[in-house]
XYZ file of C-alpha atoms in Angstrom:
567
model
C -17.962 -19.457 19.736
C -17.525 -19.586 16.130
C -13.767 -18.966 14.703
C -13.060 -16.947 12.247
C -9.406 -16.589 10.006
C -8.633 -13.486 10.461
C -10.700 -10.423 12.673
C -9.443 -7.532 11.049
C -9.024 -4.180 13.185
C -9.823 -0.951 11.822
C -12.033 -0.471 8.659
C -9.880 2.361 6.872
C -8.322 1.983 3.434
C -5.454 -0.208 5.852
C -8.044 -3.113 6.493
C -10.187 -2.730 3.854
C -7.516 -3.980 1.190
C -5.871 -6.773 3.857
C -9.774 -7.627 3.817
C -10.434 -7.972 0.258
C -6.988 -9.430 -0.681
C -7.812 -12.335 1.971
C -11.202 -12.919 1.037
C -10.628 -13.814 -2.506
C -8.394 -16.437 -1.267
C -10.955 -17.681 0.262
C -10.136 -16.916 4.274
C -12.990 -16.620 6.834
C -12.741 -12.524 7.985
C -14.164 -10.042 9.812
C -13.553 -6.771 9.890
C -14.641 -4.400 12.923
C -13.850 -0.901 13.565
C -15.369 0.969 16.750
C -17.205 3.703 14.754
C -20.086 3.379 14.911
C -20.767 4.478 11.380
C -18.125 4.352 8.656
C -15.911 7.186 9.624
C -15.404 10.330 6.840
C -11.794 11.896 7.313
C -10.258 14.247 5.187
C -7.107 13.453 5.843
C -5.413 11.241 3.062
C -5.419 12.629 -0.815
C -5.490 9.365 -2.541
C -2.977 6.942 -4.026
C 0.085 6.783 -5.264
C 1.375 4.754 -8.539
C 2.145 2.116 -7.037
C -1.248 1.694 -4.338
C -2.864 1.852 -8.028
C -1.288 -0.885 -9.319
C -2.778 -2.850 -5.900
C -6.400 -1.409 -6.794
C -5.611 -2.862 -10.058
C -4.813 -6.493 -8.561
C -7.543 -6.219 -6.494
C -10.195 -4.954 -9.252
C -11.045 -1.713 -8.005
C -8.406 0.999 -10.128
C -11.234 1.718 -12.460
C -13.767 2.687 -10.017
C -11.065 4.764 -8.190
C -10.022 6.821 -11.466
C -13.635 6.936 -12.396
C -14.666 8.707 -8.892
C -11.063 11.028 -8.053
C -9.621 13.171 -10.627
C -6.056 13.669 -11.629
C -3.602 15.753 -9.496
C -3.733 19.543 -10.052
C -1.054 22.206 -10.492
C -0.514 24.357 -7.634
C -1.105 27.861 -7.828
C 0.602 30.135 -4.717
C -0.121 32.813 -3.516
C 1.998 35.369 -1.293
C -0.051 38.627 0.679
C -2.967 37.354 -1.273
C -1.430 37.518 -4.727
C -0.721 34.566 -7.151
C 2.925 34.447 -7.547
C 3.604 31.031 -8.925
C 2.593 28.011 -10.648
C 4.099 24.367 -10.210
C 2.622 21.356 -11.701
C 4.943 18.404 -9.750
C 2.958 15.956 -12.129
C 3.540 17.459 -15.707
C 6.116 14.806 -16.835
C 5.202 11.774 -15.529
C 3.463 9.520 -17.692
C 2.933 6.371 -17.979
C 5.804 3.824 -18.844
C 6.224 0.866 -20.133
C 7.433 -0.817 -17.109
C 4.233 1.353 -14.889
C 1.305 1.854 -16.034
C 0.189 4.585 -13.261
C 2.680 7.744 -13.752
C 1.043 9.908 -11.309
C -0.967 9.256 -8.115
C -4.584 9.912 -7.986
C -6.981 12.356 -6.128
C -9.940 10.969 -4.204
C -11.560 11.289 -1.070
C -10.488 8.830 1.245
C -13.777 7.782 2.518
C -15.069 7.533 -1.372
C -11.848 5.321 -1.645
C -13.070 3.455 1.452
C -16.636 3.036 0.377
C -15.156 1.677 -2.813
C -13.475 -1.465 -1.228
C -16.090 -1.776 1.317
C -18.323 -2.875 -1.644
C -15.922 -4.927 -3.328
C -15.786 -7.028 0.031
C -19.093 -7.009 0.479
C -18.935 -8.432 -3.047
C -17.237 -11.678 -1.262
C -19.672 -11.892 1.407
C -17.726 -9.604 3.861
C -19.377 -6.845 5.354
C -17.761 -4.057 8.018
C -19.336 -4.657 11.956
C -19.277 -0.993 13.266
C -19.352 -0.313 17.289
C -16.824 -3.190 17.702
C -14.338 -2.051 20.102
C -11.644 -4.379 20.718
C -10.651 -4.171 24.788
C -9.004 -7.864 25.020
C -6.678 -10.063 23.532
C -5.262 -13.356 25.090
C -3.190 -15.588 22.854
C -1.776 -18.651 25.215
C 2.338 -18.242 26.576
C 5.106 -20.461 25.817
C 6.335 -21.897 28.444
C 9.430 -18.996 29.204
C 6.346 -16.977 29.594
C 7.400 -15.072 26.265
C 4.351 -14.562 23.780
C 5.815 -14.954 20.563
C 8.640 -16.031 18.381
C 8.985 -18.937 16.172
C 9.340 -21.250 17.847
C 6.954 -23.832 16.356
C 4.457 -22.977 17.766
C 1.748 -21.343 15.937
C 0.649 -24.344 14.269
C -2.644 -25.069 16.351
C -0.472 -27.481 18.542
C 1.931 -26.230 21.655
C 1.092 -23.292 23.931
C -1.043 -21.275 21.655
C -3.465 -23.476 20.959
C -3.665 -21.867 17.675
C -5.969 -18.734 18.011
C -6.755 -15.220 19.912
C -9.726 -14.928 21.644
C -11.145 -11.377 21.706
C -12.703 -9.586 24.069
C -15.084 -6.559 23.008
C -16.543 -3.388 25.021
C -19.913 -5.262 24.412
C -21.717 -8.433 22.395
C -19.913 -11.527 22.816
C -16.515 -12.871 22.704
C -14.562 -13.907 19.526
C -12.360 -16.470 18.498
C -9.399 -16.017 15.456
C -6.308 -17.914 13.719
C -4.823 -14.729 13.352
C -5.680 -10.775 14.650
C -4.484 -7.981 12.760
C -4.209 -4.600 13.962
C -5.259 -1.550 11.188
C -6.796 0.502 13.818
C -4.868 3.542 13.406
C -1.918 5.708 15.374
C -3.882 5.429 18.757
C -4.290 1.679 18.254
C -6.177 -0.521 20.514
C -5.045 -3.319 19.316
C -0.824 -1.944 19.965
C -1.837 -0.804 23.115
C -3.663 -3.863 24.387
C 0.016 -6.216 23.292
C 2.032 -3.391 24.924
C 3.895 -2.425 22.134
C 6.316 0.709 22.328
C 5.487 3.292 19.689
C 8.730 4.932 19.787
C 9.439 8.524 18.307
C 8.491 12.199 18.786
C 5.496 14.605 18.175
C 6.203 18.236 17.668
C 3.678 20.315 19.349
C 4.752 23.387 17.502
C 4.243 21.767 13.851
C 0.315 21.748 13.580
C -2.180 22.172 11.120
C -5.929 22.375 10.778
C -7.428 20.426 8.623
C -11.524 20.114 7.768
C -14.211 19.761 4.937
C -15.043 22.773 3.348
C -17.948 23.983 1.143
C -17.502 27.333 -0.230
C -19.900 29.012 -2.451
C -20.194 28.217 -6.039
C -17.815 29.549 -8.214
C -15.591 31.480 -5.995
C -12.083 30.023 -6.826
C -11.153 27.592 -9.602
C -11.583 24.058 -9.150
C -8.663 23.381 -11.481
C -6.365 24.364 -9.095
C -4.886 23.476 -5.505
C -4.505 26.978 -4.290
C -1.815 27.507 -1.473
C -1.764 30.896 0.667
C 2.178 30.755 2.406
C 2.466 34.155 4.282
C 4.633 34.814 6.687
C 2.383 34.482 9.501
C 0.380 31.047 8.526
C -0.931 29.526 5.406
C -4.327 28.505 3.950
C -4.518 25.390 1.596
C -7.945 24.560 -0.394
C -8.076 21.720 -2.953
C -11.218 21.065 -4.761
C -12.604 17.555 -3.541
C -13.236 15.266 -6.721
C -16.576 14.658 -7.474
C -18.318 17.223 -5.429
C -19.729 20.456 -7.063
C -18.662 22.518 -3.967
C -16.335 20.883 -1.532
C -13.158 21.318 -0.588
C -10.206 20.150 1.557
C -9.124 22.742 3.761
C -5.740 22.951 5.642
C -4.655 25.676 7.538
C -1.517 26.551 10.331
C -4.088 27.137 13.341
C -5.083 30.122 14.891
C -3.126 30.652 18.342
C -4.188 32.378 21.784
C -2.499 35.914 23.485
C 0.468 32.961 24.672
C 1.029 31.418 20.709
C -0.770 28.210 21.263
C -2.917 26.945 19.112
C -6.649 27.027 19.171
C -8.686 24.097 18.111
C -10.662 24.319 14.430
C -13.795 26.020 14.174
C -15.721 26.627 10.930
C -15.694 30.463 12.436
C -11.744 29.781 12.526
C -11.464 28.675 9.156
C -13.240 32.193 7.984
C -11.467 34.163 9.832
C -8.792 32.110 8.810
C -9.645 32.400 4.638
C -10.237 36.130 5.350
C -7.100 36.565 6.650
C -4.935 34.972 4.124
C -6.894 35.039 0.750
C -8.517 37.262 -0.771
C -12.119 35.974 -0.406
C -14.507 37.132 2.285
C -14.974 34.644 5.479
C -18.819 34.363 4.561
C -17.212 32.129 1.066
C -17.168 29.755 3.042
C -20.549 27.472 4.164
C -19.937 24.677 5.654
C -17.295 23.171 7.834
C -17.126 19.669 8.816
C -14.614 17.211 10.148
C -12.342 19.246 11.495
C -9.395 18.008 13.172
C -6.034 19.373 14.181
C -2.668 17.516 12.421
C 0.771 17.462 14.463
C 3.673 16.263 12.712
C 4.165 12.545 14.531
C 6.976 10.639 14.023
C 6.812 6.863 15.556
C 7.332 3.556 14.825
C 6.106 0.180 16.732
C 9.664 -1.660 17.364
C 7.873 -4.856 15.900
C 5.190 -5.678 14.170
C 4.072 -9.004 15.044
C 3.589 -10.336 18.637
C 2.649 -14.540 17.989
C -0.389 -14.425 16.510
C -1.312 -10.418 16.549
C 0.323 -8.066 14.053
C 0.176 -4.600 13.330
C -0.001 -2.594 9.597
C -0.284 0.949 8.534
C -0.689 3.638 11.103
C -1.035 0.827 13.632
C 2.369 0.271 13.079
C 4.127 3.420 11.979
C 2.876 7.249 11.441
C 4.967 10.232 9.819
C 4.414 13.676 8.436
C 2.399 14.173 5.808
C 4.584 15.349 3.377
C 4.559 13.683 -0.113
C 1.018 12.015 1.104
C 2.735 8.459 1.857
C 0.711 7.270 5.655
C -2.429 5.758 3.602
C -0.312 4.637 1.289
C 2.661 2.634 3.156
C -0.566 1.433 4.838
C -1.975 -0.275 1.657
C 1.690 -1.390 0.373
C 1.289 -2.937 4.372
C -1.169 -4.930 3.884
C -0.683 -6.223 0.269
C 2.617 -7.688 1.612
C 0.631 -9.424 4.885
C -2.181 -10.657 2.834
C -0.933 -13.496 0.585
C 1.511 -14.573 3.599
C -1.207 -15.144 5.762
C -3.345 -16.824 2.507
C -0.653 -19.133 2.422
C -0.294 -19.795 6.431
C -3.545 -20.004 7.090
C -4.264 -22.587 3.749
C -1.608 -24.910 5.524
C 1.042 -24.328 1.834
C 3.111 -22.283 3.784
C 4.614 -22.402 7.911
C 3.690 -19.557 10.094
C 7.035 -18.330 9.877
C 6.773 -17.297 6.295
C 4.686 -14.290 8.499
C 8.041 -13.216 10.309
C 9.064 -11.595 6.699
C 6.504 -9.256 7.081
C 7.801 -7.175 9.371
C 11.404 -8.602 8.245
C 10.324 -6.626 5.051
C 8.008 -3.596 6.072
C 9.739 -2.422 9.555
C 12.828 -0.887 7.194
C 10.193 0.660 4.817
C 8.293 2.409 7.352
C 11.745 3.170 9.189
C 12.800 4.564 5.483
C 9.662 6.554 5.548
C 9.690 7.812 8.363
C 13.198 9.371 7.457
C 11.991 10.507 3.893
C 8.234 11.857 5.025
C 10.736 14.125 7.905
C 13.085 15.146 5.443
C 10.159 16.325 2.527
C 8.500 18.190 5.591
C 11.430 19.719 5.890
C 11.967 20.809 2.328
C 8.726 22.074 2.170
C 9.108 24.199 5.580
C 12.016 25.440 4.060
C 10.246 25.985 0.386
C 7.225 28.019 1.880
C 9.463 30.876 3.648
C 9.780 32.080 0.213
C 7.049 33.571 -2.181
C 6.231 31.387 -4.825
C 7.683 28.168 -2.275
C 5.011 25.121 -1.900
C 4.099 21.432 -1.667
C 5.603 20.358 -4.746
C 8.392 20.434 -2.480
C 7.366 17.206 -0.649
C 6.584 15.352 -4.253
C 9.851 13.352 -5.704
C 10.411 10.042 -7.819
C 10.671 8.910 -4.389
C 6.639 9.748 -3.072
C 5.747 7.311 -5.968
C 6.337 4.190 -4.224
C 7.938 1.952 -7.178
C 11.082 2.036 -6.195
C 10.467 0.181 -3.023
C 11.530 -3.059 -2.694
C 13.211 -5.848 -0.487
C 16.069 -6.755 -1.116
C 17.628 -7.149 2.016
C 14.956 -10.037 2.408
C 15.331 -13.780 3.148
C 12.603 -14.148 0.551
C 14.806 -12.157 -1.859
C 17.376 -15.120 -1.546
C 18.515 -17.678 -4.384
C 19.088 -17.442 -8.200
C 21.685 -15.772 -9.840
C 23.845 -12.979 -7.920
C 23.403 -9.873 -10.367
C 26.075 -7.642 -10.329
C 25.885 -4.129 -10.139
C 25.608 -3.215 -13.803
C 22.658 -5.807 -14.969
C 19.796 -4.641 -16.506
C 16.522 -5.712 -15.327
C 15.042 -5.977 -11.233
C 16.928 -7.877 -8.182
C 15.728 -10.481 -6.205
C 13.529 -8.329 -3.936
C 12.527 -5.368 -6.594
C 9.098 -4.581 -7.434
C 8.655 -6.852 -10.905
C 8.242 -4.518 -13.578
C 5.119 -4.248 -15.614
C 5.133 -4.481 -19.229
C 2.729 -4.417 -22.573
C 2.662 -7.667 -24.281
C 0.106 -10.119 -26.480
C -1.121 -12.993 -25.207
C 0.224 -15.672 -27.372
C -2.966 -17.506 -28.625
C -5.390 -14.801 -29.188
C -3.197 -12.285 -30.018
C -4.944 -9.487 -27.773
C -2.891 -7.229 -26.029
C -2.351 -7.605 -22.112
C 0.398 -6.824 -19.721
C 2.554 -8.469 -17.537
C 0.589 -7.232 -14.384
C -2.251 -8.585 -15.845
C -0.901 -11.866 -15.923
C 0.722 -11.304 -12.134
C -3.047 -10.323 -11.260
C -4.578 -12.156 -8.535
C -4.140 -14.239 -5.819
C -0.949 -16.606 -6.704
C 2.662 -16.279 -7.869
C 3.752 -16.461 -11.273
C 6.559 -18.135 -12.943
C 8.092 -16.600 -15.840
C 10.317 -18.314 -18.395
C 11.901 -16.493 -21.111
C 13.665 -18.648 -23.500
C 13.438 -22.149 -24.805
C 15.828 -23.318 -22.048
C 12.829 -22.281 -19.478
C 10.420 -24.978 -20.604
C 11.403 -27.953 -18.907
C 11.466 -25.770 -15.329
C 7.941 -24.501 -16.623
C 6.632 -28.191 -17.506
C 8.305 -29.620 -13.801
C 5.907 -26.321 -11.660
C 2.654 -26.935 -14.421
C 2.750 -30.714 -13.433
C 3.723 -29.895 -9.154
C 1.276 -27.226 -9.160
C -0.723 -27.179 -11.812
C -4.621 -28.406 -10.000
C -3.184 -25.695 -7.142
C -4.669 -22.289 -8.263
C -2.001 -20.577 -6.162
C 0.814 -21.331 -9.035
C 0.799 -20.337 -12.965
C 3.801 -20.337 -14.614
C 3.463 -18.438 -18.330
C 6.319 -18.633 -20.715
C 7.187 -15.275 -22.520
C 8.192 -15.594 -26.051
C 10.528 -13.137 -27.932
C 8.803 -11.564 -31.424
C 11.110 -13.861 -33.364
C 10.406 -17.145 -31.650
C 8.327 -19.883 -33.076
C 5.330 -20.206 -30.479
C 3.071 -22.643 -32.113
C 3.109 -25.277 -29.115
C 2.091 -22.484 -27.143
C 0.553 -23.327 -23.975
C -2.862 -21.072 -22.728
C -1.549 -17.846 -20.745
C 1.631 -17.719 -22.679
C 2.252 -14.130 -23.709
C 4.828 -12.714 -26.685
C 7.107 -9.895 -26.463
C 6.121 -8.278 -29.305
C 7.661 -4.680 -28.789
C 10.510 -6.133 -26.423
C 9.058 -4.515 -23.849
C 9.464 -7.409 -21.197
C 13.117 -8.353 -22.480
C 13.457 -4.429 -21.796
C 12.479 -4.357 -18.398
C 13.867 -7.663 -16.949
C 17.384 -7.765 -18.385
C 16.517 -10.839 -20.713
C 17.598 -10.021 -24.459
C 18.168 -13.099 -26.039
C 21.269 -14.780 -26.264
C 22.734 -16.813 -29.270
C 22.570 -20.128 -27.318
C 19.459 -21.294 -27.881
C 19.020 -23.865 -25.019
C 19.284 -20.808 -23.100
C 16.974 -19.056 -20.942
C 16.182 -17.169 -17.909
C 12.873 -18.062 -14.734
C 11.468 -15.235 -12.700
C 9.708 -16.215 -9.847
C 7.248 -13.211 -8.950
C 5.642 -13.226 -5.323
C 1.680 -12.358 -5.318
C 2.704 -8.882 -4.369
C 4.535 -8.608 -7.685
C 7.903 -8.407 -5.955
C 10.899 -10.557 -7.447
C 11.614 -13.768 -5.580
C 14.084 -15.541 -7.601
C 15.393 -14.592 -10.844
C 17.833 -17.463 -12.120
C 19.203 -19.239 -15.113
C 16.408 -21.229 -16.800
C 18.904 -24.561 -15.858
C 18.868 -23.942 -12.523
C 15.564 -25.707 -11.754
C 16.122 -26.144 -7.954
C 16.516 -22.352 -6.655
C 12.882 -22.581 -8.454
C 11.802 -25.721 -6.801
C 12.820 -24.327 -3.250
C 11.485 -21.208 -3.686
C 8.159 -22.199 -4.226
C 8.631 -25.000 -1.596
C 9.166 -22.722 0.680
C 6.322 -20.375 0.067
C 3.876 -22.779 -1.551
C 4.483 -26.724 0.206
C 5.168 -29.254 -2.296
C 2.585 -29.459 -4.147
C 0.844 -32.288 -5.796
C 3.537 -34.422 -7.565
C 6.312 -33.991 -5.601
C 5.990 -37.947 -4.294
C 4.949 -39.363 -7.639
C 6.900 -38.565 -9.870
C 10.758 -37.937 -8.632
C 11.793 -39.155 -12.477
C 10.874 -35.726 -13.867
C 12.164 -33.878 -10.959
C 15.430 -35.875 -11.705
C 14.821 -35.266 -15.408
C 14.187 -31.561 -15.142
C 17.897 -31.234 -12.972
């Protein structure tokens, strides 16, 4: 029985990016979902800012603008009249600090097909019909099943993998199993995992894949029917000629309950509400009903086995954020495993993952519930509609960890400080790279697998010379020194970048002071999130940072005259 890394759960946009993002480090996965083709939902409308800037790290944004389309206004409608206009999106633009000011349309399984060919670019390629019906990881010796306790490390009672049992084919062996299977998750289920929370039975929607004939209603709109009696939503679906996402409050029975979707439902439906005649519409196709679930897993990891996206955590829809938390899921699991599974890092560097997600999707869950309600509220009224559920907050940059033990170390900022915390997203910023003089940004230089070491000022150079010569033949470590307009850069190393606008000094809090020896180091995780950010003389919150996440790299025993030096 051959072993593999990781055997990945669940081949939606959850998996796909934990997939790709362990594959270019180099991890043995498999990913297997129990369709038996790649399932088409209609569910999610694309990604948000910040899931862009992950397509970006990953290499896939361009294909994903390329195939969705920007958001659209909203036009509303009230006894089949247009009575309003909103446009949520009309004043966000890009920013210095975020390049992606708005999230994107696309169809989720065009999303999906996207990343399924950028892993099979690595080698990977989806198994469909996999079902997952058995999981046995070993006991300690309490009889518990996980904790750190030491014992993950392919010695004690684990024995260091899962071995997987499937509906049919053989058996299967992994370091690590990660759950992206969805809210009814096998892979939950199977460890016996609460998931915790409520569904309202009286907050449903129809939802299904709509053609309706050419030309009927403009596809520069999202059009939104709220009557008092139901509502009818149709949004054009990018790069079709006639399709459309339909959502609908059901039709009910004599007693008020509602009836399942039918593409004879959605016309009566659309005759109903709208003024366009049932027969507009053609087609009908993966229909499902929607009820407003609110749950959470009460952890996230269970030894070896752990849980992301709806696995782990589903909400209302409102302000679009259940694909989306499931990306930001996996882009924080990915690079901890990379560095677990590549022996830099111990297995309990994985207990932050759910030390850092859980109070995001608990956060979530709160905001998605509290948007929802907005939105009921907003629709009771003419002109009322789903801009309601879009705020600064639906963007996902603002999410961060503080409250992390990776977000420990380096300076304690006070309230007033300019620039990120330990824990913050890192800000992106527009920049030149130092030698060539073309222009770049910082989450250019943050892109791929590793983290990055920034030093601004000369003070930083001697930290920045001590992680070059610990880490410098280990891929997983680049350290690039940012140079003010002003400063003389002509020992510049390769990958050093200058602020020529002041951009970066902008967005980190680093202006320059008059003391020259001066400086400042950012450490920034492989999920562009803020590890340390410290004076450029205090070398060792650097070094045991990126001990801690990283091992110690290749001089460490050689040379302890630099280290000494470098104090």
């Amino acid at each position: 029985m051959g072993m593999t890394d990781v055997l990945i759960v669940g081949a939606g946009p959850t998996g796909l990016v934990l997939a790709c993002d362990l594959a270019r480090r180099g991890a043995a996965v498999r990913v297997v979902d129990r369709s038996p083709a790649p399932p088409r939902t209609s569910r999610a409308k694309g990604p948000n800012p910040r899931s862009l800037e992950i397509l970006d790290d990953l290499g896939v944004a361009e294909e994903v603008l390329a195939a969705g389309s920007a958001p659209l206004p909203m036009l509303k409608y009230r006894d089949r009249r247009p009575v309003a206009e909103a446009d949520p999106w009309a004043d966000s633009a890009p920013s210095a600090d975020a390049r992606y000011g708005r999230g994107w349309l696309i169809a989720q399984w065009r999303l999906e097909g996207i990343l399924r060919d950028r892993l099979a670019g690595y080698g990977v390629r989806v198994e469909p019909g996999r079902e997952v019906v058995g999981l046995a990881q070993g006991r300690n010796e309490d009889g518990s099943g996980s904790g750190s306790d030491g014992d993950y490390g392919g010695h004690g009672a684990y024995g260091g993998h899962v071995d997987v049992t499937y509906a049919d084919g053989p058996a299967g062996r992994a370091r690590y199993v990660v759950g992206c299977d969805g809210a009814h998750s096998s892979v939950r289920k199977l460890l016996g995992i609460p998931f915790e929370g409520t569904t309202a039975e009286d907050q449903v929607m129809v939802c299904g894949d709509v053609d309706l004939a050419d030309g009927v209603l403009d596809r520069t709109r999202w059009h939104q029917w709220f009557d008092e009696d139901g509502a009818v939503m149709l949004c054009p679906i990018p790069g079709t000629r006639t399709g459309w996402w339909f959502q609908a409050g059901p039709e009910r029975d004599g007693r008020g309950r509602p009836l399942a979707p039918t593409a004879d439902g959605f016309r009566r439906l659309l005759a109903h509400h709208t003024a366009l005649p049932g027969r507009a519409l053609t087609r009908a196709e993966l229909l499902s009903t929607y009820r407003v679930n609110v749950r959470m897993a009460d952890r996230f990891r269970a030894g070896r086995v752990l849980l992301a996206g709806d696995a782990a955590h589903v909400h209302a829809i409102a302000g679009g954020l259940g694909m989306n938390t499931g990306i930001q899921d996996a882009f924080n699991l990915g690079w901890k495993l990379g560095l677990v599974l590549a022996g830099h890092a111990d297995a309990e560097l994985l207990d932050t993952y759910e030390e850092e997600r859980l109070p995001v999707a608990a956060r979530t869950l709160d905001l998605t519930s509290e948007r929802l309600r907005a939105t009921l509220e907003a629709i009771r009224r003419p002109g009322g509609g789903l801009d309601a559920a879009i705020t600064p907050d639906t963007t996902g940059l603002g999410v961060g960890y503080r409250w992390s033990s990776l977000a420990a170390g380096g300076r304690a900022q006070e309230a007033g400080d300019p620039g990120p915390r330990a824990g913050d997203r890192a800000p992106d910023a527009p920049c030149a790279d130092a030698t060539t003089g073309e222009r770049t940004r910082l989450h250019r230089v943050f892109a791929g697998p590793g983290t990055t070491v920034l030093g601004f000022g000369p003070g930083s150079a001697a930290v920045l010379r001590e992680t070059a010569n610990a880490y410098g033949g280990d891929a997983g470590v680049r350290v690039c020194r940012v140079y003010a307009a002003h400063e003389d850069r002509a020992g510049a190393e390769p990958g050093a970048v200058v602020d020529d606008a002041g951009h970066v000094a902008a967005a980190y809090g680093t202006e320059a002071s008059g003391d020259p020896a001066a400086g400042t180091v950012v450490v920034v995780r492989p999920d562009h999130h803020v590890g340390v950010l410290a004076p450029a003389d205090d070398a060792r919150s650097v070094r045991e940072y990126l001990r801690r996440l990283h091992g110690t790299g290749r001089s460490a025993e050689r040379s302890p005259g630099m280290v000494d030096a470098a104090r």
